[in-house]
Amino acid sequence: MKLVMAVIQDKDSNRLLQALGEERFQVTKLASTGGFLKEGNTTLIIGCKDENVDDVLQIIKDNCSQREQMVAPISPMGGSADSYIPKPVKVEVGGATVFVLPVESFYQF
Amino acid sequence: MKLVMAVIQDKDSNRLLQALGEERFQVTKLASTGGFLKEGNTTLIIGCKDENVDDVLQIIKDNCSQREQMVAPISPMGGSADSYIPKPVKVEVGGATVFVLPVESFYQF
Amino acid sequence: MKLVMAVIQDKDSNRLLQALGEERFQVTKLASTGGFLKEGNTTLIIGCKDENVDDVLQIIKDNCSQREQMVAPISPMGGSADSYIPKPVKVEVGGATVFVLPVESFYQF
Ligand code: NI
Ligand code: NI
Ligand code: NI
């Protein structure tokens, strides 16, 4: 048995929960914030058998990897600057920090 | 030293906190939800000496075990169906998922 | 790799996050309450290399140790008792409960 603790971005949370649920992994979602560096994250704890850790890691990787996204920036001049078309910019989104913890014993009551 | 992490239903939370407190166990309650499968749960972390793990597990079992409860269902026909008496139905309530984690070292400052 | 889990008082939280951030430690903040004994606490999880655990512990100790504080008590007689000057009283504030957990493996995606 292992306890997988994954800190991910809020925006990837539903997709990851969906993917883990499809494979019948039991997940608990903890309310969290990223200290003062990364607001808006979620911490998931997933209990799984040793032989399933790689599956869980792959699902996290598939759904939460850091990636670039094109974002339309808010025009600093607002609605009045109608001759100005803001260029989309690349931002890094997603990413997961994952700890696999040993479990000494596990119970369900 | 061990760290006992227990995911339980909200409804069993106060009773379990009371029972653990009576035995002087130190408990921290984390806000949590059960992914999308089980809403309304609570995650407790309890630090305890190795020799007290069995006590903690027994207290969790005594206060949170899954059990059947008779629940009066909401009548689908509302208040107008006064000749209709809904039968109580059995539902499963409670339950605890518990991980006992090894602790490498423990400090109080 | 180790996972340091620290339960501290809310009031020490920002100062500790600041101090940990200055040393580039990655911190996740979980919403928590202290069961029914100590309301208003915060649980931080900090992933760090084995050789940095002592640094993290020292920073927690420096910023969160239990200490005495003089507090002006609220006068039980309210604003009408203008001849009564309440004496400040000593209260214990702060304190940290810290678990260092072994990490089997660690990933960033
Ligand atoms: Ni195992
Ligand atoms: Ni021990
Ligand atoms: Ni290590």
Short mmCIF file of C-alpha atoms and ligand atoms in Angstrom, two decimals:
data_model
loop_
_atom_site.label_atom_id
_atom_site.label_comp_id
_atom_site.label_asym_id
_atom_site.label_seq_id
_atom_site.Cartn_x
_atom_site.Cartn_y
_atom_site.Cartn_z
CA MET A 1 0.00 0.00 0.00
CA LYS A 2 1.16 3.52 -0.79
CA LEU A 3 -0.24 6.96 -0.21
CA VAL A 4 0.20 9.20 -3.24
CA MET A 5 -0.04 12.88 -2.37
CA ALA A 6 -0.34 15.16 -5.39
CA VAL A 7 -0.42 18.95 -5.40
CA ILE A 8 -1.94 20.13 -8.67
CA GLN A 9 -3.58 23.22 -10.12
CA ASP A 10 -7.30 23.71 -9.45
CA LYS A 11 -7.98 23.89 -13.17
CA ASP A 12 -6.70 20.32 -13.69
CA SER A 13 -8.54 18.96 -10.68
CA ASN A 14 -11.83 17.82 -12.20
CA ARG A 15 -10.19 16.19 -15.17
CA LEU A 16 -7.79 14.27 -12.94
CA LEU A 17 -10.55 13.19 -10.54
CA GLN A 18 -12.54 11.94 -13.52
CA ALA A 19 -9.60 9.97 -14.91
CA LEU A 20 -8.70 8.43 -11.52
CA GLY A 21 -12.35 7.55 -10.90
CA GLU A 22 -12.61 5.74 -14.19
CA GLU A 23 -9.84 3.44 -13.01
CA ARG A 24 -11.57 3.02 -9.62
CA PHE A 25 -8.91 4.76 -7.57
CA GLN A 26 -10.13 6.18 -4.28
CA VAL A 27 -9.29 9.86 -3.97
CA THR A 28 -9.67 12.42 -1.22
CA LYS A 29 -9.39 16.09 -2.08
CA LEU A 30 -7.95 18.48 0.48
CA ALA A 31 -8.56 22.21 0.35
CA SER A 32 -5.19 23.84 -0.10
CA THR A 33 -3.38 26.90 -1.30
CA GLY A 34 0.18 27.01 -2.52
CA GLY A 35 1.62 29.04 0.26
CA PHE A 36 2.16 32.48 -1.19
CA LEU A 37 3.76 31.29 -4.40
CA LYS A 38 1.01 29.39 -6.23
CA GLU A 39 -2.57 30.28 -5.32
CA GLY A 40 -5.39 28.05 -6.40
CA ASN A 41 -4.09 24.55 -6.06
CA THR A 42 -5.57 21.32 -4.82
CA THR A 43 -3.99 18.48 -2.86
CA LEU A 44 -5.19 14.97 -3.59
CA ILE A 45 -4.43 11.91 -1.53
CA ILE A 46 -4.81 8.58 -3.26
CA GLY A 47 -4.40 5.27 -1.50
CA CYS A 48 -3.33 2.47 -3.82
CA LYS A 49 -1.61 -0.87 -3.94
CA ASP A 50 2.14 -0.91 -4.60
CA GLU A 51 1.58 -2.37 -8.06
CA ASN A 52 -0.77 0.45 -9.02
CA VAL A 53 1.49 3.38 -8.16
CA ASP A 54 2.85 3.58 -11.71
CA ASP A 55 -0.70 3.72 -13.09
CA VAL A 56 -1.62 6.54 -10.74
CA LEU A 57 1.54 8.46 -11.62
CA GLN A 58 0.86 8.06 -15.33
CA ILE A 59 -2.72 9.33 -14.94
CA ILE A 60 -1.46 12.36 -13.01
CA LYS A 61 1.18 13.00 -15.67
CA ASP A 62 -1.34 12.67 -18.50
CA ASN A 63 -3.78 15.10 -16.94
CA CYS A 64 -1.68 17.65 -15.09
CA SER A 65 1.72 18.04 -16.76
CA GLN A 66 3.03 21.53 -17.03
CA ARG A 67 2.32 22.88 -20.49
CA GLU A 68 2.19 26.10 -22.44
CA GLN A 69 -1.09 27.75 -23.19
CA MET A 70 -1.89 30.73 -25.35
CA VAL A 71 -3.80 33.31 -23.34
CA ALA A 72 -5.41 36.47 -24.67
CA PRO A 73 -4.14 39.17 -22.33
CA ILE A 74 -6.53 41.76 -20.98
CA SER A 75 -5.97 44.96 -22.92
CA PRO A 76 -4.48 47.51 -20.51
CA MET A 77 -6.43 50.23 -22.29
CA GLY A 78 -9.83 48.62 -21.87
CA GLY A 79 -12.74 48.83 -24.30
CA SER A 80 -11.92 52.28 -25.61
CA ALA A 81 -8.83 51.18 -27.54
CA ASP A 82 -10.73 49.59 -30.40
CA SER A 83 -7.86 49.84 -32.83
CA TYR A 84 -5.66 47.72 -30.55
CA ILE A 85 -5.70 43.93 -30.89
CA PRO A 86 -3.81 42.25 -28.02
CA LYS A 87 -1.57 39.36 -29.03
CA PRO A 88 -2.12 36.09 -27.20
CA VAL A 89 0.82 35.24 -24.96
CA LYS A 90 2.25 31.89 -23.88
CA VAL A 91 1.91 31.04 -20.18
CA GLU A 92 2.90 27.93 -18.27
CA VAL A 93 -0.11 26.15 -16.77
CA GLY A 94 -0.60 22.91 -14.91
CA GLY A 95 2.14 20.96 -13.26
CA ALA A 96 2.05 18.44 -10.44
CA THR A 97 4.23 17.87 -7.40
CA VAL A 98 3.83 14.27 -6.26
CA PHE A 99 5.03 12.47 -3.13
CA VAL A 100 4.72 8.70 -2.82
CA LEU A 101 4.61 7.82 0.88
CA PRO A 102 5.04 4.37 2.41
CA VAL A 103 2.02 3.08 4.33
CA GLU A 104 2.59 0.87 7.32
CA SER A 105 -0.95 -0.43 7.51
CA PHE A 106 -4.31 0.31 5.96
CA TYR A 107 -7.85 -0.25 7.25
CA GLN A 108 -11.40 0.19 6.13
CA PHE A 109 -14.11 0.11 8.77
CA MET B 1 5.63 7.60 16.44
CA LYS B 2 2.98 7.12 13.80
CA LEU B 3 0.75 9.43 11.82
CA VAL B 4 -2.76 8.06 11.51
CA MET B 5 -4.68 9.61 8.62
CA ALA B 6 -8.38 8.86 8.67
CA VAL B 7 -10.96 9.85 6.06
CA ILE B 8 -14.41 9.72 7.61
CA GLN B 9 -17.90 11.08 7.01
CA ASP B 10 -18.65 14.59 8.29
CA LYS B 11 -21.54 13.25 10.33
CA ASP B 12 -19.21 11.06 12.41
CA SER B 13 -16.61 13.77 12.85
CA ASN B 14 -17.73 15.42 16.11
CA ARG B 15 -18.33 12.12 17.83
CA LEU B 16 -14.89 10.83 16.86
CA LEU B 17 -13.15 14.06 17.88
CA GLN B 18 -14.89 13.84 21.24
CA ALA B 19 -13.82 10.22 21.76
CA LEU B 20 -10.21 10.86 20.71
CA GLY B 21 -10.05 13.95 22.92
CA GLU B 22 -11.21 12.00 25.95
CA GLU B 23 -8.17 9.77 25.52
CA ARG B 24 -5.93 12.84 25.08
CA PHE B 25 -5.02 12.17 21.46
CA GLN B 26 -3.95 15.23 19.50
CA VAL B 27 -6.00 15.60 16.35
CA THR B 28 -5.88 17.98 13.40
CA LYS B 29 -8.87 18.22 11.11
CA LEU B 30 -8.32 18.96 7.44
CA ALA B 31 -11.07 20.29 5.21
CA SER B 32 -11.65 17.70 2.53
CA THR B 33 -14.11 16.34 0.02
CA GLY B 34 -14.16 12.83 -1.32
CA GLY B 35 -13.30 13.60 -4.88
CA PHE B 36 -16.51 13.29 -6.79
CA LEU B 37 -17.61 10.03 -5.20
CA LYS B 38 -18.22 10.86 -1.58
CA GLU B 39 -19.00 14.48 -0.79
CA GLY B 40 -18.94 15.71 2.77
CA ASN B 41 -16.05 13.94 4.37
CA THR B 42 -13.38 14.98 6.81
CA THR B 43 -9.73 13.99 7.00
CA LEU B 44 -8.18 13.73 10.44
CA ILE B 45 -4.50 13.41 11.18
CA ILE B 46 -3.57 12.01 14.55
CA GLY B 47 -0.02 11.74 15.79
CA CYS B 48 0.49 8.97 18.32
CA LYS B 49 3.05 6.68 19.85
CA ASP B 50 3.51 3.27 18.25
CA GLU B 51 1.93 1.57 21.25
CA ASN B 52 -1.20 3.71 20.96
CA VAL B 53 -2.01 3.01 17.30
CA ASP B 54 -4.31 0.11 18.21
CA ASP B 55 -6.23 2.32 20.62
CA VAL B 56 -6.69 5.00 17.98
CA LEU B 57 -7.85 2.43 15.42
CA GLN B 58 -10.34 0.96 17.87
CA ILE B 59 -11.78 4.41 18.65
CA ILE B 60 -12.15 5.13 14.93
CA LYS B 61 -13.81 1.76 14.41
CA ASP B 62 -16.19 2.28 17.34
CA ASN B 63 -17.31 5.69 16.14
CA CYS B 64 -17.21 5.56 12.35
CA SER B 65 -17.82 2.02 11.12
CA GLN B 66 -20.04 1.65 8.12
CA ARG B 67 -23.56 0.77 9.22
CA GLU B 68 -27.10 0.68 7.97
CA GLN B 69 -29.53 3.39 8.86
CA MET B 70 -33.26 3.66 8.21
CA VAL B 71 -34.00 6.89 6.40
CA ALA B 72 -37.45 8.28 5.60
CA PRO B 73 -37.27 9.10 1.90
CA ILE B 74 -38.61 12.38 0.63
CA SER B 75 -41.98 11.68 -0.96
CA PRO B 76 -41.64 12.27 -4.70
CA MET B 77 -45.19 13.57 -4.75
CA GLY B 78 -44.67 16.24 -2.07
CA GLY B 79 -47.25 17.40 0.45
CA SER B 80 -50.26 16.86 -1.72
CA ALA B 81 -50.06 13.05 -1.61
CA ASP B 82 -51.56 12.72 1.86
CA SER B 83 -52.70 9.14 1.33
CA TYR B 84 -49.13 8.09 0.59
CA ILE B 85 -46.85 7.03 3.47
CA PRO B 86 -43.25 6.60 2.33
CA LYS B 87 -41.49 3.54 3.70
CA PRO B 88 -38.15 4.16 5.41
CA VAL B 89 -35.28 2.73 3.42
CA LYS B 90 -31.96 1.29 4.53
CA VAL B 91 -28.87 3.29 3.55
CA GLU B 92 -25.20 2.70 4.29
CA VAL B 93 -23.71 5.49 6.38
CA GLY B 94 -20.35 6.06 8.01
CA GLY B 95 -17.20 4.21 7.13
CA ALA B 96 -13.56 5.10 7.59
CA THR B 97 -10.52 4.76 5.38
CA VAL B 98 -7.40 4.78 7.54
CA PHE B 99 -3.73 4.97 6.65
CA VAL B 100 -1.05 4.44 9.29
CA LEU B 101 2.11 6.24 8.16
CA PRO B 102 5.58 5.82 9.60
CA VAL B 103 7.08 8.96 11.13
CA GLU B 104 10.80 9.49 10.93
CA SER B 105 10.94 12.15 13.58
CA PHE B 106 8.57 14.30 15.57
CA TYR B 107 8.99 17.72 17.17
CA GLN B 108 7.06 20.17 19.27
CA PHE B 109 8.32 23.73 19.42
CA MET C 1 13.44 13.38 0.16
CA LYS C 2 11.27 14.06 3.18
CA LEU C 3 7.80 15.45 3.69
CA VAL C 4 7.66 17.82 6.64
CA MET C 5 4.11 18.28 7.94
CA ALA C 6 3.76 21.17 10.39
CA VAL C 7 0.64 22.17 12.31
CA ILE C 8 1.01 25.77 13.44
CA GLN C 9 -1.17 28.64 14.59
CA ASP C 10 -2.79 30.79 11.91
CA LYS C 11 -1.16 33.87 13.37
CA ASP C 12 2.33 32.51 12.66
CA SER C 13 1.44 31.30 9.20
CA ASN C 14 2.37 34.29 7.04
CA ARG C 15 5.64 34.86 8.81
CA LEU C 16 6.64 31.21 8.41
CA LEU C 17 5.61 31.12 4.73
CA GLN C 18 7.72 34.23 4.16
CA ALA C 19 10.76 32.72 5.88
CA LEU C 20 10.45 29.39 4.06
CA GLY C 21 9.97 31.16 0.73
CA GLU C 22 13.13 33.20 1.24
CA GLU C 23 15.06 29.93 1.42
CA ARG C 24 13.23 28.64 -1.69
CA PHE C 25 11.37 25.84 0.08
CA GLN C 26 8.20 24.71 -1.67
CA VAL C 27 5.23 24.84 0.67
CA THR C 28 1.59 23.82 0.39
CA LYS C 29 -0.90 25.15 2.90
CA LEU C 30 -3.84 22.97 3.89
CA ALA C 31 -6.97 24.41 5.47
CA SER C 32 -7.25 22.85 8.91
CA THR C 33 -8.70 23.25 12.36
CA GLY C 34 -7.31 21.73 15.49
CA GLY C 35 -10.10 19.37 16.23
CA PHE C 36 -12.04 20.94 19.05
CA LEU C 37 -9.01 21.80 21.15
CA LYS C 38 -7.15 24.40 19.14
CA GLU C 39 -9.19 26.38 16.63
CA GLY C 40 -7.49 28.45 14.01
CA ASN C 41 -4.49 26.48 12.94
CA THR C 42 -2.82 25.80 9.63
CA THR C 43 -1.15 22.67 8.31
CA LEU C 44 1.80 23.11 6.01
CA ILE C 45 3.43 20.41 3.96
CA ILE C 46 6.97 21.03 2.81
CA GLY C 47 8.86 18.71 0.54
CA CYS C 48 12.61 18.91 0.97
CA LYS C 49 15.85 17.02 0.52
CA ASP C 50 17.10 14.97 3.45
CA GLU C 51 19.97 17.38 4.00
CA ASN C 52 17.59 20.33 4.26
CA VAL C 53 15.29 18.95 6.95
CA ASP C 54 17.30 20.57 9.75
CA ASP C 55 17.05 23.95 8.01
CA VAL C 56 13.30 23.63 7.66
CA LEU C 57 12.94 22.61 11.31
CA GLN C 58 15.05 25.56 12.43
CA ILE C 59 12.94 27.99 10.39
CA ILE C 60 9.76 26.56 11.90
CA LYS C 61 11.25 26.80 15.37
CA ASP C 62 12.39 30.39 14.82
CA ASN C 63 9.00 31.55 13.60
CA CYS C 64 6.46 29.47 15.50
CA SER C 65 7.82 28.46 18.90
CA GLN C 66 5.42 28.63 21.77
CA ARG C 67 5.94 31.85 23.69
CA GLU C 68 4.26 34.07 26.20
CA GLN C 69 2.48 37.21 25.16
CA MET C 70 0.94 39.96 27.23
CA VAL C 71 -2.67 40.44 26.24
CA ALA C 72 -5.03 43.17 27.42
CA PRO C 73 -8.12 41.29 28.52
CA ILE C 74 -11.53 42.50 27.50
CA SER C 75 -13.09 44.19 30.52
CA PRO C 76 -16.07 42.11 31.59
CA MET C 77 -17.87 45.31 32.53
CA GLY C 78 -17.52 46.93 29.11
CA GLY C 79 -17.21 50.65 28.46
CA SER C 80 -19.17 51.76 31.48
CA ALA C 81 -16.49 50.76 33.99
CA ASP C 82 -14.25 53.76 33.32
CA SER C 83 -12.52 53.56 36.68
CA TYR C 84 -11.40 49.99 35.97
CA ILE C 85 -8.12 49.40 34.14
CA PRO C 86 -7.71 45.74 33.16
CA LYS C 87 -4.24 44.30 33.76
CA PRO C 88 -2.59 42.64 30.77
CA VAL C 89 -2.33 38.88 31.25
CA LYS C 90 0.23 36.39 29.99
CA VAL C 91 -1.05 33.85 27.47
CA GLU C 92 0.77 31.11 25.60
CA VAL C 93 0.73 31.68 21.86
CA GLY C 94 2.29 29.91 18.90
CA GLY C 95 3.70 26.44 18.98
CA ALA C 96 4.28 23.91 16.24
CA THR C 97 3.69 20.18 15.98
CA VAL C 98 5.94 18.75 13.29
CA PHE C 99 6.07 15.32 11.67
CA VAL C 100 8.93 14.38 9.35
CA LEU C 101 7.68 11.64 7.01
CA PRO C 102 9.82 9.43 4.80
CA VAL C 103 9.15 9.79 1.06
CA GLU C 104 9.54 6.76 -1.16
CA SER C 105 9.66 8.68 -4.39
CA PHE C 106 9.04 12.19 -5.62
CA TYR C 107 7.98 13.52 -9.02
CA GLN C 108 7.36 16.79 -10.74
CA PHE C 109 5.40 16.73 -13.97
NI NI D 1 2.78 -1.32 0.72
NI NI D 2 7.73 5.38 15.58
NI NI D 3 14.86 10.66 1.09
#
